[in-house]
Amino acid sequence: MYKLDIDTPALLLDVDLLQKNLDRMAAWAAEAGVGVRPHFKVHRTPEISKLQLEAGAVGVTVAKVSEAEVAVEHGLGEVLIANEICGKQKIERLVQLCRRQPVMSYVDCHDALDDLEAAAEAHRVVLDLLPDVDVGMNRCGAPAEEAVELAVRIHESPHLSLRGIGGYEGHLGAQEPGEGKTAAITHDLHPLRVVVERLQEAGIPVPIVTAASSGTFRETAGQGWVTEVQPGTYALGDLLYNKGGCGSDYAMTVLATVMSRAGGRVITDAGMKALHPRFGGHIVKDYPQLALRGLAAEHGIWDAEDTCSLRVGDKVEILPDYADGTINLHLCWELTQAGSAVGRWDIVGHGASK
């Protein structure tokens, strides 16, 4: 079946471009001398993670305990939950998961560490933890001094294991590459470096220093002291991170059908339920005559130049601005190769947000 025969709206994945993106990242990482721990939260698809591991990834990064459960169930290697785990239910699930396989997670305050340590002691497991350092996101993450205190506590506890230090400079991911971006990343990562140096001076090993996104992995690895990076979207490509210098081929697109042509507009059947509206700069592949006016629940509204030849019933591929949010709206990938539909992968982790 030809890919344009797939019903719409549909999430397409070009398997050749996917592999090209994975091979490019693997070659870069080997040259840069850093590990790649791709973020599962972007695609939530075990088949993609397995290809990433085959390409040399050191493990996977996830955002939620439920994603970690999927990763462990599908044998996706060493798992890092790059997020804070708190509350009785989540800590209990983490402890039970660690009975099956060691899983690393972040912590950014003493209250959470108290609860994690108590649970580890009660269940007779050792929890692998990394203090999370605030490097300018102003989201989660501890100040440098507190992160050092957390690391020392973890190092000294018989119920905990200090695996390293983490941070996330995601606020710089979409900034266009250049000297200004490199300088900003160097500046904002300074607290993370301070923590690493303080611990090393105290004789405390820091085997993992992890950070970065698909928009910052080059500059972050270029600091020379980060041991691994956590890009996710690089495997698929989107407009947001390619603006930030990711350099991926667009392996993922959203296939849509033209529903209406009137008044200088093209209306497609891919709206907010098929394309994430947060950033909104989606582009129709091969049709520069179209400019997005807006998204309704079921409709994409595009302003069309007079030269646009699209007719009702025609199908188009849309390049999403934000892959992560767009994938979250779909249940499966329609796989394509050389213009043909060649299979389907379920997004097994869909809804794994707890």
PDB file of N, CA, C and O in Angstrom, residues 120-154:
ATOM      1  N   ALA A 120      13.550   2.711  51.141  1.00  0.00           N
ATOM      2  CA  ALA A 120      14.623   1.774  50.794  1.00  0.00           C
ATOM      3  C   ALA A 120      14.976   0.889  51.986  1.00  0.00           C
ATOM      4  O   ALA A 120      15.155  -0.327  51.848  1.00  0.00           O
ATOM      5  N   GLU A 121      15.054   1.506  53.159  1.00  0.00           N
ATOM      6  CA  GLU A 121      15.376   0.735  54.362  1.00  0.00           C
ATOM      7  C   GLU A 121      14.269  -0.256  54.685  1.00  0.00           C
ATOM      8  O   GLU A 121      14.544  -1.432  54.997  1.00  0.00           O
ATOM      9  N   ALA A 122      13.021   0.201  54.600  1.00  0.00           N
ATOM     10  CA  ALA A 122      11.897  -0.671  54.961  1.00  0.00           C
ATOM     11  C   ALA A 122      11.783  -1.877  54.026  1.00  0.00           C
ATOM     12  O   ALA A 122      11.419  -2.973  54.464  1.00  0.00           O
ATOM     13  N   HIS A 123      12.106  -1.670  52.751  1.00  0.00           N
ATOM     14  CA  HIS A 123      11.958  -2.752  51.763  1.00  0.00           C
ATOM     15  C   HIS A 123      13.273  -3.463  51.461  1.00  0.00           C
ATOM     16  O   HIS A 123      13.317  -4.324  50.586  1.00  0.00           O
ATOM     17  N   ARG A 124      14.324  -3.056  52.159  1.00  0.00           N
ATOM     18  CA  ARG A 124      15.628  -3.707  52.012  1.00  0.00           C
ATOM     19  C   ARG A 124      16.121  -3.702  50.569  1.00  0.00           C
ATOM     20  O   ARG A 124      16.551  -4.714  50.027  1.00  0.00           O
ATOM     21  N   VAL A 125      16.021  -2.535  49.949  1.00  0.00           N
ATOM     22  CA  VAL A 125      16.605  -2.334  48.624  1.00  0.00           C
ATOM     23  C   VAL A 125      17.534  -1.138  48.698  1.00  0.00           C
ATOM     24  O   VAL A 125      17.477  -0.342  49.647  1.00  0.00           O
ATOM     25  N   VAL A 126      18.387  -1.005  47.716  1.00  0.00           N
ATOM     26  CA  VAL A 126      19.238   0.170  47.587  1.00  0.00           C
ATOM     27  C   VAL A 126      18.746   0.972  46.391  1.00  0.00           C
ATOM     28  O   VAL A 126      18.629   0.444  45.285  1.00  0.00           O
ATOM     29  N   LEU A 127      18.411   2.245  46.619  1.00  0.00           N
ATOM     30  CA  LEU A 127      17.927   3.114  45.548  1.00  0.00           C
ATOM     31  C   LEU A 127      19.083   3.910  44.959  1.00  0.00           C
ATOM     32  O   LEU A 127      19.885   4.506  45.686  1.00  0.00           O
ATOM     33  N   ASP A 128      19.159   3.909  43.642  1.00  0.00           N
ATOM     34  CA  ASP A 128      20.186   4.654  42.918  1.00  0.00           C
ATOM     35  C   ASP A 128      19.676   6.060  42.632  1.00  0.00           C
ATOM     36  O   ASP A 128      18.667   6.218  41.918  1.00  0.00           O
ATOM     37  N   LEU A 129      20.353   7.077  43.166  1.00  0.00           N
ATOM     38  CA  LEU A 129      19.860   8.444  43.077  1.00  0.00           C
ATOM     39  C   LEU A 129      20.899   9.399  42.494  1.00  0.00           C
ATOM     40  O   LEU A 129      22.110   9.168  42.629  1.00  0.00           O
ATOM     41  N   LEU A 130      20.401  10.455  41.859  1.00  0.00           N
ATOM     42  CA  LEU A 130      21.225  11.554  41.369  1.00  0.00           C
ATOM     43  C   LEU A 130      20.585  12.858  41.827  1.00  0.00           C
ATOM     44  O   LEU A 130      19.415  13.126  41.496  1.00  0.00           O
ATOM     45  N   PRO A 131      21.269  13.688  42.611  1.00  0.00           N
ATOM     46  CA  PRO A 131      20.739  15.022  42.877  1.00  0.00           C
ATOM     47  C   PRO A 131      20.526  15.789  41.573  1.00  0.00           C
ATOM     48  O   PRO A 131      21.358  15.745  40.667  1.00  0.00           O
ATOM     49  N   ASP A 132      19.402  16.468  41.507  1.00  0.00           N
ATOM     50  CA  ASP A 132      19.024  17.266  40.338  1.00  0.00           C
ATOM     51  C   ASP A 132      19.368  18.722  40.642  1.00  0.00           C
ATOM     52  O   ASP A 132      18.905  19.279  41.640  1.00  0.00           O
ATOM     53  N   VAL A 133      20.178  19.334  39.791  1.00  0.00           N
ATOM     54  CA  VAL A 133      20.662  20.699  40.018  1.00  0.00           C
ATOM     55  C   VAL A 133      19.903  21.670  39.110  1.00  0.00           C
ATOM     56  O   VAL A 133      19.767  21.431  37.904  1.00  0.00           O
ATOM     57  N   ASP A 134      19.413  22.754  39.682  1.00  0.00           N
ATOM     58  CA  ASP A 134      18.756  23.794  38.883  1.00  0.00           C
ATOM     59  C   ASP A 134      19.815  24.555  38.090  1.00  0.00           C
ATOM     60  O   ASP A 134      20.702  25.181  38.658  1.00  0.00           O
ATOM     61  N   VAL A 135      19.700  24.486  36.753  1.00  0.00           N
ATOM     62  CA  VAL A 135      20.667  25.187  35.900  1.00  0.00           C
ATOM     63  C   VAL A 135      19.966  26.235  35.041  1.00  0.00           C
ATOM     64  O   VAL A 135      20.362  26.490  33.903  1.00  0.00           O
ATOM     65  N   GLY A 136      18.944  26.858  35.614  1.00  0.00           N
ATOM     66  CA  GLY A 136      18.306  27.978  34.938  1.00  0.00           C
ATOM     67  C   GLY A 136      16.914  27.725  34.405  1.00  0.00           C
ATOM     68  O   GLY A 136      16.268  28.659  33.916  1.00  0.00           O
ATOM     69  N   MET A 137      16.430  26.486  34.490  1.00  0.00           N
ATOM     70  CA  MET A 137      15.064  26.202  34.048  1.00  0.00           C
ATOM     71  C   MET A 137      14.036  26.787  35.010  1.00  0.00           C
ATOM     72  O   MET A 137      12.883  27.033  34.634  1.00  0.00           O
ATOM     73  N   ASN A 138      14.463  26.982  36.287  1.00  0.00           N
ATOM     74  CA  ASN A 138      13.537  27.462  37.326  1.00  0.00           C
ATOM     75  C   ASN A 138      12.302  26.570  37.415  1.00  0.00           C
ATOM     76  O   ASN A 138      11.178  27.042  37.548  1.00  0.00           O
ATOM     77  N   ARG A 139      12.582  25.283  37.340  1.00  0.00           N
ATOM     78  CA  ARG A 139      11.521  24.285  37.444  1.00  0.00           C
ATOM     79  C   ARG A 139      11.905  23.394  38.616  1.00  0.00           C
ATOM     80  O   ARG A 139      11.905  23.851  39.748  1.00  0.00           O
ATOM     81  N   CYS A 140      12.243  22.159  38.397  1.00  0.00           N
ATOM     82  CA  CYS A 140      12.803  21.327  39.460  1.00  0.00           C
ATOM     83  C   CYS A 140      14.313  21.555  39.529  1.00  0.00           C
ATOM     84  O   CYS A 140      14.910  22.182  38.659  1.00  0.00           O
ATOM     85  N   GLY A 141      14.913  20.983  40.551  1.00  0.00           N
ATOM     86  CA  GLY A 141      16.354  21.123  40.708  1.00  0.00           C
ATOM     87  C   GLY A 141      16.711  21.944  41.929  1.00  0.00           C
ATOM     88  O   GLY A 141      16.086  22.965  42.230  1.00  0.00           O
ATOM     89  N   ALA A 142      17.754  21.512  42.630  1.00  0.00           N
ATOM     90  CA  ALA A 142      18.207  22.192  43.845  1.00  0.00           C
ATOM     91  C   ALA A 142      19.314  23.179  43.513  1.00  0.00           C
ATOM     92  O   ALA A 142      20.050  22.993  42.537  1.00  0.00           O
ATOM     93  N   PRO A 143      19.479  24.231  44.322  1.00  0.00           N
ATOM     94  CA  PRO A 143      20.673  25.078  44.194  1.00  0.00           C
ATOM     95  C   PRO A 143      21.920  24.244  44.450  1.00  0.00           C
ATOM     96  O   PRO A 143      21.867  23.184  45.089  1.00  0.00           O
ATOM     97  N   ALA A 144      23.045  24.731  43.975  1.00  0.00           N
ATOM     98  CA  ALA A 144      24.288  23.954  44.048  1.00  0.00           C
ATOM     99  C   ALA A 144      24.617  23.502  45.466  1.00  0.00           C
ATOM    100  O   ALA A 144      24.964  22.328  45.690  1.00  0.00           O
ATOM    101  N   GLU A 145      24.515  24.392  46.436  1.00  0.00           N
ATOM    102  CA  GLU A 145      24.890  24.024  47.809  1.00  0.00           C
ATOM    103  C   GLU A 145      24.023  22.903  48.351  1.00  0.00           C
ATOM    104  O   GLU A 145      24.518  21.966  48.994  1.00  0.00           O
ATOM    105  N   GLU A 146      22.731  22.994  48.108  1.00  0.00           N
ATOM    106  CA  GLU A 146      21.838  21.946  48.599  1.00  0.00           C
ATOM    107  C   GLU A 146      22.086  20.636  47.853  1.00  0.00           C
ATOM    108  O   GLU A 146      22.006  19.544  48.444  1.00  0.00           O
ATOM    109  N   ALA A 147      22.379  20.726  46.552  1.00  0.00           N
ATOM    110  CA  ALA A 147      22.665  19.517  45.782  1.00  0.00           C
ATOM    111  C   ALA A 147      23.891  18.790  46.326  1.00  0.00           C
ATOM    112  O   ALA A 147      23.933  17.557  46.373  1.00  0.00           O
ATOM    113  N   VAL A 148      24.905  19.546  46.763  1.00  0.00           N
ATOM    114  CA  VAL A 148      26.088  18.934  47.380  1.00  0.00           C
ATOM    115  C   VAL A 148      25.685  18.207  48.662  1.00  0.00           C
ATOM    116  O   VAL A 148      26.107  17.067  48.919  1.00  0.00           O
ATOM    117  N   GLU A 149      24.858  18.863  49.490  1.00  0.00           N
ATOM    118  CA  GLU A 149      24.399  18.228  50.728  1.00  0.00           C
ATOM    119  C   GLU A 149      23.650  16.934  50.438  1.00  0.00           C
ATOM    120  O   GLU A 149      23.842  15.917  51.127  1.00  0.00           O
ATOM    121  N   LEU A 150      22.783  16.961  49.443  1.00  0.00           N
ATOM    122  CA  LEU A 150      22.029  15.761  49.082  1.00  0.00           C
ATOM    123  C   LEU A 150      22.970  14.643  48.643  1.00  0.00           C
ATOM    124  O   LEU A 150      22.809  13.479  49.035  1.00  0.00           O
ATOM    125  N   ALA A 151      23.956  15.013  47.833  1.00  0.00           N
ATOM    126  CA  ALA A 151      24.902  14.013  47.338  1.00  0.00           C
ATOM    127  C   ALA A 151      25.681  13.363  48.481  1.00  0.00           C
ATOM    128  O   ALA A 151      25.893  12.144  48.497  1.00  0.00           O
ATOM    129  N   VAL A 152      26.100  14.176  49.442  1.00  0.00           N
ATOM    130  CA  VAL A 152      26.844  13.638  50.586  1.00  0.00           C
ATOM    131  C   VAL A 152      25.959  12.688  51.388  1.00  0.00           C
ATOM    132  O   VAL A 152      26.399  11.598  51.796  1.00  0.00           O
ATOM    133  N   ARG A 153      24.708  13.079  51.608  1.00  0.00           N
ATOM    134  CA  ARG A 153      23.783  12.210  52.336  1.00  0.00           C
ATOM    135  C   ARG A 153      23.597  10.877  51.624  1.00  0.00           C
ATOM    136  O   ARG A 153      23.601   9.812  52.247  1.00  0.00           O
ATOM    137  N   ILE A 154      23.405  10.943  50.319  1.00  0.00           N
ATOM    138  CA  ILE A 154      23.211   9.707  49.548  1.00  0.00           C
ATOM    139  C   ILE A 154      24.463   8.836  49.633  1.00  0.00           C
ATOM    140  O   ILE A 154      24.382   7.618  49.838  1.00  0.00           O
TER     141      ILE A 154
END
